[in-house]
XYZ file of C-alpha atoms in Angstrom:
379
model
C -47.482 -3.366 -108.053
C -48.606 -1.908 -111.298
C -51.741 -1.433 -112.860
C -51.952 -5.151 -114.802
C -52.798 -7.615 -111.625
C -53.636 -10.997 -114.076
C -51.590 -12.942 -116.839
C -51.725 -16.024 -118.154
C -48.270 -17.850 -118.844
C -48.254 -20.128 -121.327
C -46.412 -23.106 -121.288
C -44.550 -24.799 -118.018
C -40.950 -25.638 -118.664
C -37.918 -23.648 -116.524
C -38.229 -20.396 -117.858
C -42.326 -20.734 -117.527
C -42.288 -21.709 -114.331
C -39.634 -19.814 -112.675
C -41.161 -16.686 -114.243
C -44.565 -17.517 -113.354
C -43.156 -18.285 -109.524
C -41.544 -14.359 -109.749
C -44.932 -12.821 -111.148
C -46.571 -14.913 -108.012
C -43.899 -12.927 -105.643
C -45.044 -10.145 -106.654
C -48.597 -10.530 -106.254
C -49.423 -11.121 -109.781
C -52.753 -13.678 -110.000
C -51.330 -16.466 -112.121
C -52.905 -18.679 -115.280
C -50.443 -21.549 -116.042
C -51.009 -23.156 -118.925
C -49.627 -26.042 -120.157
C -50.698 -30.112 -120.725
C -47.760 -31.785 -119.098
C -45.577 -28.928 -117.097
C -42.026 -29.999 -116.705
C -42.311 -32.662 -119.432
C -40.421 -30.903 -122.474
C -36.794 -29.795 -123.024
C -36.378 -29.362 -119.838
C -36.826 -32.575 -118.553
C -34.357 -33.833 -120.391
C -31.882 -31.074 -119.491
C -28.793 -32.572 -117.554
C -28.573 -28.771 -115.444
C -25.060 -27.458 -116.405
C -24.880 -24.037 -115.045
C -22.195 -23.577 -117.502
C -22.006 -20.140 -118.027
C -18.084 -20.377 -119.056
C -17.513 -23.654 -120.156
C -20.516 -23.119 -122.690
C -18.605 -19.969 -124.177
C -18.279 -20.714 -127.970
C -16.874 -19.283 -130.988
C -19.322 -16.237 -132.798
C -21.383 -16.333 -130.182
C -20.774 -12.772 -128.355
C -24.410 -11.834 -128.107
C -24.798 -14.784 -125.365
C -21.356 -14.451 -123.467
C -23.037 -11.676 -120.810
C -26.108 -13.464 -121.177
C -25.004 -16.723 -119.352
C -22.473 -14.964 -117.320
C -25.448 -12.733 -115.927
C -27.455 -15.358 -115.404
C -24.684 -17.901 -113.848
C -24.016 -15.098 -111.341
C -28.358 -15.074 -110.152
C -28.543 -18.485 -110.374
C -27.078 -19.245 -106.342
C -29.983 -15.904 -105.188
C -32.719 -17.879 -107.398
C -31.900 -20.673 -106.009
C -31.572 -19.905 -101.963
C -35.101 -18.137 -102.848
C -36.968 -20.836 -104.136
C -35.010 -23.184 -100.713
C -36.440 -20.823 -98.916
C -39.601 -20.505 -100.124
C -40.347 -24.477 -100.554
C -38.487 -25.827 -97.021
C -36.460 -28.265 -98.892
C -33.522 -28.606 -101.352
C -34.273 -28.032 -104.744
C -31.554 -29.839 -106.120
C -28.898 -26.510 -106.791
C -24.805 -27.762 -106.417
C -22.380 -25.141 -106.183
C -19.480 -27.319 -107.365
C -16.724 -26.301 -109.856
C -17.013 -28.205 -113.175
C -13.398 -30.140 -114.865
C -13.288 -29.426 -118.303
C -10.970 -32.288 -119.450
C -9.230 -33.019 -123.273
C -8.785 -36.535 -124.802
C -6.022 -36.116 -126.814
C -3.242 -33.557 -128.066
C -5.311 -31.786 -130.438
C -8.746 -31.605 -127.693
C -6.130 -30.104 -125.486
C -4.902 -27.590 -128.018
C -8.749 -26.667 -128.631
C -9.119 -26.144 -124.642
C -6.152 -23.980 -124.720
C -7.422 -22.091 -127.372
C -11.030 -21.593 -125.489
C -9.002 -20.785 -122.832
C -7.281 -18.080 -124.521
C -10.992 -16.718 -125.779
C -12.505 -17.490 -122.150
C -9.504 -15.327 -120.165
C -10.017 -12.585 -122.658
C -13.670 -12.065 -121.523
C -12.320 -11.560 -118.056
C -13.798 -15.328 -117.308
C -12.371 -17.756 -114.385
C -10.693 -20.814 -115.394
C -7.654 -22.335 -114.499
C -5.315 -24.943 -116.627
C -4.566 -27.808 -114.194
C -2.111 -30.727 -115.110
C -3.674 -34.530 -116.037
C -2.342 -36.087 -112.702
C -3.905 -32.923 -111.037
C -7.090 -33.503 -112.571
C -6.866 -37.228 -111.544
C -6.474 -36.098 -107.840
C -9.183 -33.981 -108.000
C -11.415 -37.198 -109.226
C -9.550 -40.600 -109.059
C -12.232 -42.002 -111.518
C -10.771 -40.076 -115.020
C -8.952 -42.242 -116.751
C -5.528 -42.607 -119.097
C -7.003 -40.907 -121.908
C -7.130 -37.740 -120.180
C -4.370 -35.702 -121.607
C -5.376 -31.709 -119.955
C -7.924 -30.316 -117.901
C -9.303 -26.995 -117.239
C -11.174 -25.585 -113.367
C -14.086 -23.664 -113.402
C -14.961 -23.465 -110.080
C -18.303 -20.899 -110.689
C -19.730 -23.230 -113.323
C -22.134 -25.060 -110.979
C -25.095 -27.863 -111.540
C -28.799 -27.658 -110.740
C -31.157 -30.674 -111.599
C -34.059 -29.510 -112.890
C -36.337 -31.925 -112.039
C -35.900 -31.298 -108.447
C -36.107 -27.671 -109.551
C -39.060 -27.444 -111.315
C -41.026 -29.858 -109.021
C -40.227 -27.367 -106.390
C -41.437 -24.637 -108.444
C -44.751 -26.589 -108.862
C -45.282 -27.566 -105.123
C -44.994 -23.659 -104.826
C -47.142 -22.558 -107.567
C -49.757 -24.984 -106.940
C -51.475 -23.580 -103.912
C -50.838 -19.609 -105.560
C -51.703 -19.860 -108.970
C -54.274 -21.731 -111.400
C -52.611 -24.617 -113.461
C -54.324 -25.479 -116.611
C -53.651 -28.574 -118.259
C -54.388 -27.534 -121.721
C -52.998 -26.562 -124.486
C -53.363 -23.138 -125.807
C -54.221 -22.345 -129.487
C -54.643 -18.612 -129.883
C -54.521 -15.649 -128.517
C -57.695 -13.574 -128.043
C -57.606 -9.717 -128.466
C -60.099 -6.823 -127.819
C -59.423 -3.953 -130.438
C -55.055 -4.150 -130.761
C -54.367 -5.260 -127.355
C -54.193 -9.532 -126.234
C -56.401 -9.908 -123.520
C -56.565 -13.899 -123.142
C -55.957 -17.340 -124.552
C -58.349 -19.449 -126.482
C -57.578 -23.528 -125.087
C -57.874 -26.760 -127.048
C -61.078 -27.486 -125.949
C -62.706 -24.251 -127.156
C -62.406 -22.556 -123.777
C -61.486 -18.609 -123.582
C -59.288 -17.398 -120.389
C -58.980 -13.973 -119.701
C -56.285 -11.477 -118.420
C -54.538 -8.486 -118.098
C -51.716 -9.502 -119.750
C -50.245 -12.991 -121.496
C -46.660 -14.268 -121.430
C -45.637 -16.988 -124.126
C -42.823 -19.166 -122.647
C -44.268 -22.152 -124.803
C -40.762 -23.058 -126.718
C -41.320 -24.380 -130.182
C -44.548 -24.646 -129.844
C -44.789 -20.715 -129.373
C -44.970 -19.852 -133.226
C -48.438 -22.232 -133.471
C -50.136 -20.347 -131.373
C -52.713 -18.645 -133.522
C -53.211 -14.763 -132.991
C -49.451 -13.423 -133.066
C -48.187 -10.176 -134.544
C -48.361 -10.796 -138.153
C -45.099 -8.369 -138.581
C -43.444 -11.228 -136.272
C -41.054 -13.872 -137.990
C -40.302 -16.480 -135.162
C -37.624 -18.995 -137.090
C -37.752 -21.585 -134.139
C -36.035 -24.685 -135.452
C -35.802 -27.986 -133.161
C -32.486 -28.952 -131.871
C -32.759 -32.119 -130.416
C -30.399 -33.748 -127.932
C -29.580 -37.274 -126.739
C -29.206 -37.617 -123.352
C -28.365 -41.080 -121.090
C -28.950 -41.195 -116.631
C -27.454 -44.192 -115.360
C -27.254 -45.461 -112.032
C -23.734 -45.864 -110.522
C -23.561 -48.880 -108.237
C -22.698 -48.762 -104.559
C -19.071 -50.056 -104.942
C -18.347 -47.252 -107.269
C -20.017 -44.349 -105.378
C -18.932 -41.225 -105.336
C -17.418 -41.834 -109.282
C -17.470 -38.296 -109.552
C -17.670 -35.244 -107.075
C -18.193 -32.075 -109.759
C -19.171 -32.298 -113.650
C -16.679 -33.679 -116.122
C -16.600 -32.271 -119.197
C -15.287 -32.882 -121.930
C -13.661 -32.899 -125.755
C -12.566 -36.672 -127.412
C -11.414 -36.121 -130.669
C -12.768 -33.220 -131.303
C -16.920 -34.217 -129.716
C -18.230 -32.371 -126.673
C -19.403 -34.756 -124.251
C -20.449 -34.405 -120.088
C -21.160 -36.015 -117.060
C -22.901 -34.884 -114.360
C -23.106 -36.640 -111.029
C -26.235 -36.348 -109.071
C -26.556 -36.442 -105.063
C -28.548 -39.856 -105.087
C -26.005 -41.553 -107.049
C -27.264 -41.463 -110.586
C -25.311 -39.518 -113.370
C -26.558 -37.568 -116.434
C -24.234 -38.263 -119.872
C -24.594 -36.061 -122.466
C -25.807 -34.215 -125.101
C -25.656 -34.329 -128.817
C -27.208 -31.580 -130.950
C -28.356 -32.650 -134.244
C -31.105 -31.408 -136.485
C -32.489 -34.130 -138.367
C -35.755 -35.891 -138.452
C -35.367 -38.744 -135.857
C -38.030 -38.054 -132.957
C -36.565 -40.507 -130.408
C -32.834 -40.763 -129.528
C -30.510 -41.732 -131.965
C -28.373 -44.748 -132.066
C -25.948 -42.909 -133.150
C -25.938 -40.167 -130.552
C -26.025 -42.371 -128.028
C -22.879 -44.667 -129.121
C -20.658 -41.393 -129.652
C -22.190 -40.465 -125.785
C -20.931 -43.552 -124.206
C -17.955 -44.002 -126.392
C -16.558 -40.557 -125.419
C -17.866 -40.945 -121.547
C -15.518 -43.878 -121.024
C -12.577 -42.263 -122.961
C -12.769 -39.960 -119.984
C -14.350 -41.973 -117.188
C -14.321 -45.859 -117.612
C -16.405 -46.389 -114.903
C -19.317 -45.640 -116.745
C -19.101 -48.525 -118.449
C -20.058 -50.660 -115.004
C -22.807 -48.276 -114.778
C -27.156 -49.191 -115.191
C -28.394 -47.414 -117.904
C -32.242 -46.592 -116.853
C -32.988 -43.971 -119.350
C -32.151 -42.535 -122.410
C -34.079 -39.274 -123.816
C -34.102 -37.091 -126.602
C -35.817 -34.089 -126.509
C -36.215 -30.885 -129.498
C -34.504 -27.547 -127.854
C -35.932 -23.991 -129.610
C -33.136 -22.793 -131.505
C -33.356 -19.376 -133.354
C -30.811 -18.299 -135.993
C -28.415 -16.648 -133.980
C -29.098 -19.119 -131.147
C -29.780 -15.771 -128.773
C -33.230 -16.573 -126.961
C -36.620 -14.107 -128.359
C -37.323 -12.192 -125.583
C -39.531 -8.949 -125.828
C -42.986 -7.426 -125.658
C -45.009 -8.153 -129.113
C -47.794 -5.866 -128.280
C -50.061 -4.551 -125.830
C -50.829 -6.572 -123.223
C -47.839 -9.603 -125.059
C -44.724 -10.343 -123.960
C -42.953 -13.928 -125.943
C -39.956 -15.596 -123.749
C -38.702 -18.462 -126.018
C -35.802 -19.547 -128.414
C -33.556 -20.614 -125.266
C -31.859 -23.443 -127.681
C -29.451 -25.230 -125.157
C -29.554 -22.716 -122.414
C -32.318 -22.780 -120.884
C -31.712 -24.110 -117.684
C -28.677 -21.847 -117.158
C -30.654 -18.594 -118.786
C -33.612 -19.539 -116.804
C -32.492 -16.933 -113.742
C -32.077 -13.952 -116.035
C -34.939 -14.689 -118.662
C -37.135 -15.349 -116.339
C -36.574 -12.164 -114.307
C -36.250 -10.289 -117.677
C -39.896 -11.364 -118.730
C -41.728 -10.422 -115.404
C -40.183 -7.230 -115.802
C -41.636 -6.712 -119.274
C -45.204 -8.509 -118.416
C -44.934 -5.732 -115.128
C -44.043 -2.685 -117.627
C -40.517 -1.966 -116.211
C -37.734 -1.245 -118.366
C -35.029 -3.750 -118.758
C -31.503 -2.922 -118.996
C -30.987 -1.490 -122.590
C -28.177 -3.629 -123.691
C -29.934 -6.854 -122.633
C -33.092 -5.920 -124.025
C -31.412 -4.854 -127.607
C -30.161 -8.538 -127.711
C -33.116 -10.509 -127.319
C -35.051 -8.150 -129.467
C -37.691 -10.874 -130.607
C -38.610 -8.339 -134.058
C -34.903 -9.006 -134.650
C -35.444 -11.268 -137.748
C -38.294 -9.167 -138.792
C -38.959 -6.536 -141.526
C -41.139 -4.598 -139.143
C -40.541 -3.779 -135.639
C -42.701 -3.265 -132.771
């Protein structure tokens, strides 16, 4: 272990608490901070461990990103089995990207075309194939792409496991954090809501957007965080309908991304818009265009119970490339994950223990996540 034995980690969504539950491995003593762990973004997430089918145009910096941390995701994941003595709620089944009419097909193809030229897996499959592989798509489907290493975790189950680990091996503080504390240049501890000081050797923010209110940062640091929220709908299939779908469905309809995601216990998770407007709760239209696409795709959903609907604000940075990086002795920020943070949660997480330990990370990775990387000044 090296010399630094305490940190504090400051916030408790999927890329605080799986790198809080790596820092425990190693025999790190562990502050976790946060008033409602689990409660944020990632509650909301529907768990696509999408690492192709997410692969967007002028978006480069995040292609080996996700495909990194798609490919850690199944060791993460047997680890924290292991670890807790029950499933945590990790599927590895292929995902069906699907098309709902002639130009969504030609927009597949073309992703396709980008996808295959990164040396990614995915396979063009004929409608009536599709339909064997799940009965419940309907007439609208006109193509279909496999992806059979694009694989699901929930994350509830997920980071409810990471808490039943964490809980006996670490401190959790249900507080917020407003500042940083600092002895000469280097952070050495966290100042709470409630006036309290904590003290470590070193302090990890994972907070999200909340991150750049945190009093006590690197004045040289620019942190453009911007909420991206997304509308999200679980429903509850009924019995006579069960299994309605075996692997993710994804999807284009006239030219809309939309998803579903079936769930072991029978409920499925619809989604996700991404807007960035000022509505705080889910938005009536985000959650028409949702179901309206869904059934293009999968009528069945329309027979489904609709038991809740959630819209939560995702940290998006410019580039949409997470801020990962130390800030300073005895700092390291982890944030700016915008819709990947479930999938990105494997390598970011392993990325920031490695900083908060004082290893090196790979160069290449490192450059990309610079955090200083919208800033005049540099660290």
């Amino acid at each position: 272990m090296d010399e630094h034995r305490s940190v504090i980690v400051v916030g408790a969504g999927i890329i605080g608490l799986t790198t809080a539950w790596e820092l425990v491995e190693e025999g790190w003593d562990v502050t976790l901070c946060d008033p409602e762990p689990g409660m944020g973004a990632s509650r909301a997430a529907a768990g696509m461990l999408a690492a192709i089918a997410e692969v967007t145009w002028d978006q480069s910096a995040l292609y080996p990103l996700m495909v990194a941390s798609g490919r850690a995701w199944p060791e993460l994941a047997a680890r924290v089995e292991a670890a807790v003595g029950h499933p945590v709620g990790y599927l590895p089944v292929e995902t069906l990207v699907c098309a709902g009419d002639a130009a969504d097909r030609q927009a597949l193809a073309d992703l396709a075309d980008l996808q295959h030229s990164l040396g990614m897996e995915i396979e063009s499959i004929t409608p009536s194939a599709a339909r064997r592989l799940e009965p419940a798509l309907g007439p609208g489907v006109v193509g279909a792409m496999r992806i059979p290493t694009d694989h699901q975790v929930d994350p509830r189950v997920f980071m409810a496991a990471l808490l039943e680990l964490l809980t006996p091996r670490a401190t959790l503080v249900r507080r917020r954090v407003t500042a940083l504390t600092r002895q000469d240049d280097r952070v050495v501890g966290v100042r709470l809501e409630d006036g309290t000081l904590l003290a470590a050797d070193e302090v990890l923010v994972t907070a999200g957007l909340d991150a750049g209110a945190i009093e006590g940062l690197p004045p040289s640091l620019r942190l453009p965080l911007r909420p991206v929220r997304g509308d999200i709908i679980r429903v509850r299939v009924p019995e006579r309908l069960r299994p309605l779908l075996t692997r993710t469905v994804r999807g284009i309809v006239h030219g809309f991304p939309v998803y579903l995601v079936p769930r072991a216990d029978g409920t499925m998770v619809i989604g996700a818009t991404s807007r960035e407007d000022d509505l705080a709760g889910p938005s009536a239209g985000g959650i028409y265009q949702l179901l309206r696409d869904a059934q293009r795709l999968v009528p069945g959903v329309l027979e489904c119970e609709v038991y809740e609907v959630l819209a939560r604000p995702r940290p998006g940075s410019p580039d949409d490339v997470p801020l990962v990086g130390r800030l300073g002795p005895g700092l390291t920020l982890s944030t700016g994950y915008f819709r990947h943070g479930i999938l990105l949660a494997a390598l970011g997480a392993r990325l920031a223990a490695d900083l908060v330990a004082g290893r090196t990370p790979a160069p290449d990775v490192a450059a990309g996540v610079d955090p200083y990387r919208f800033s005049e000044v540099t660290a």
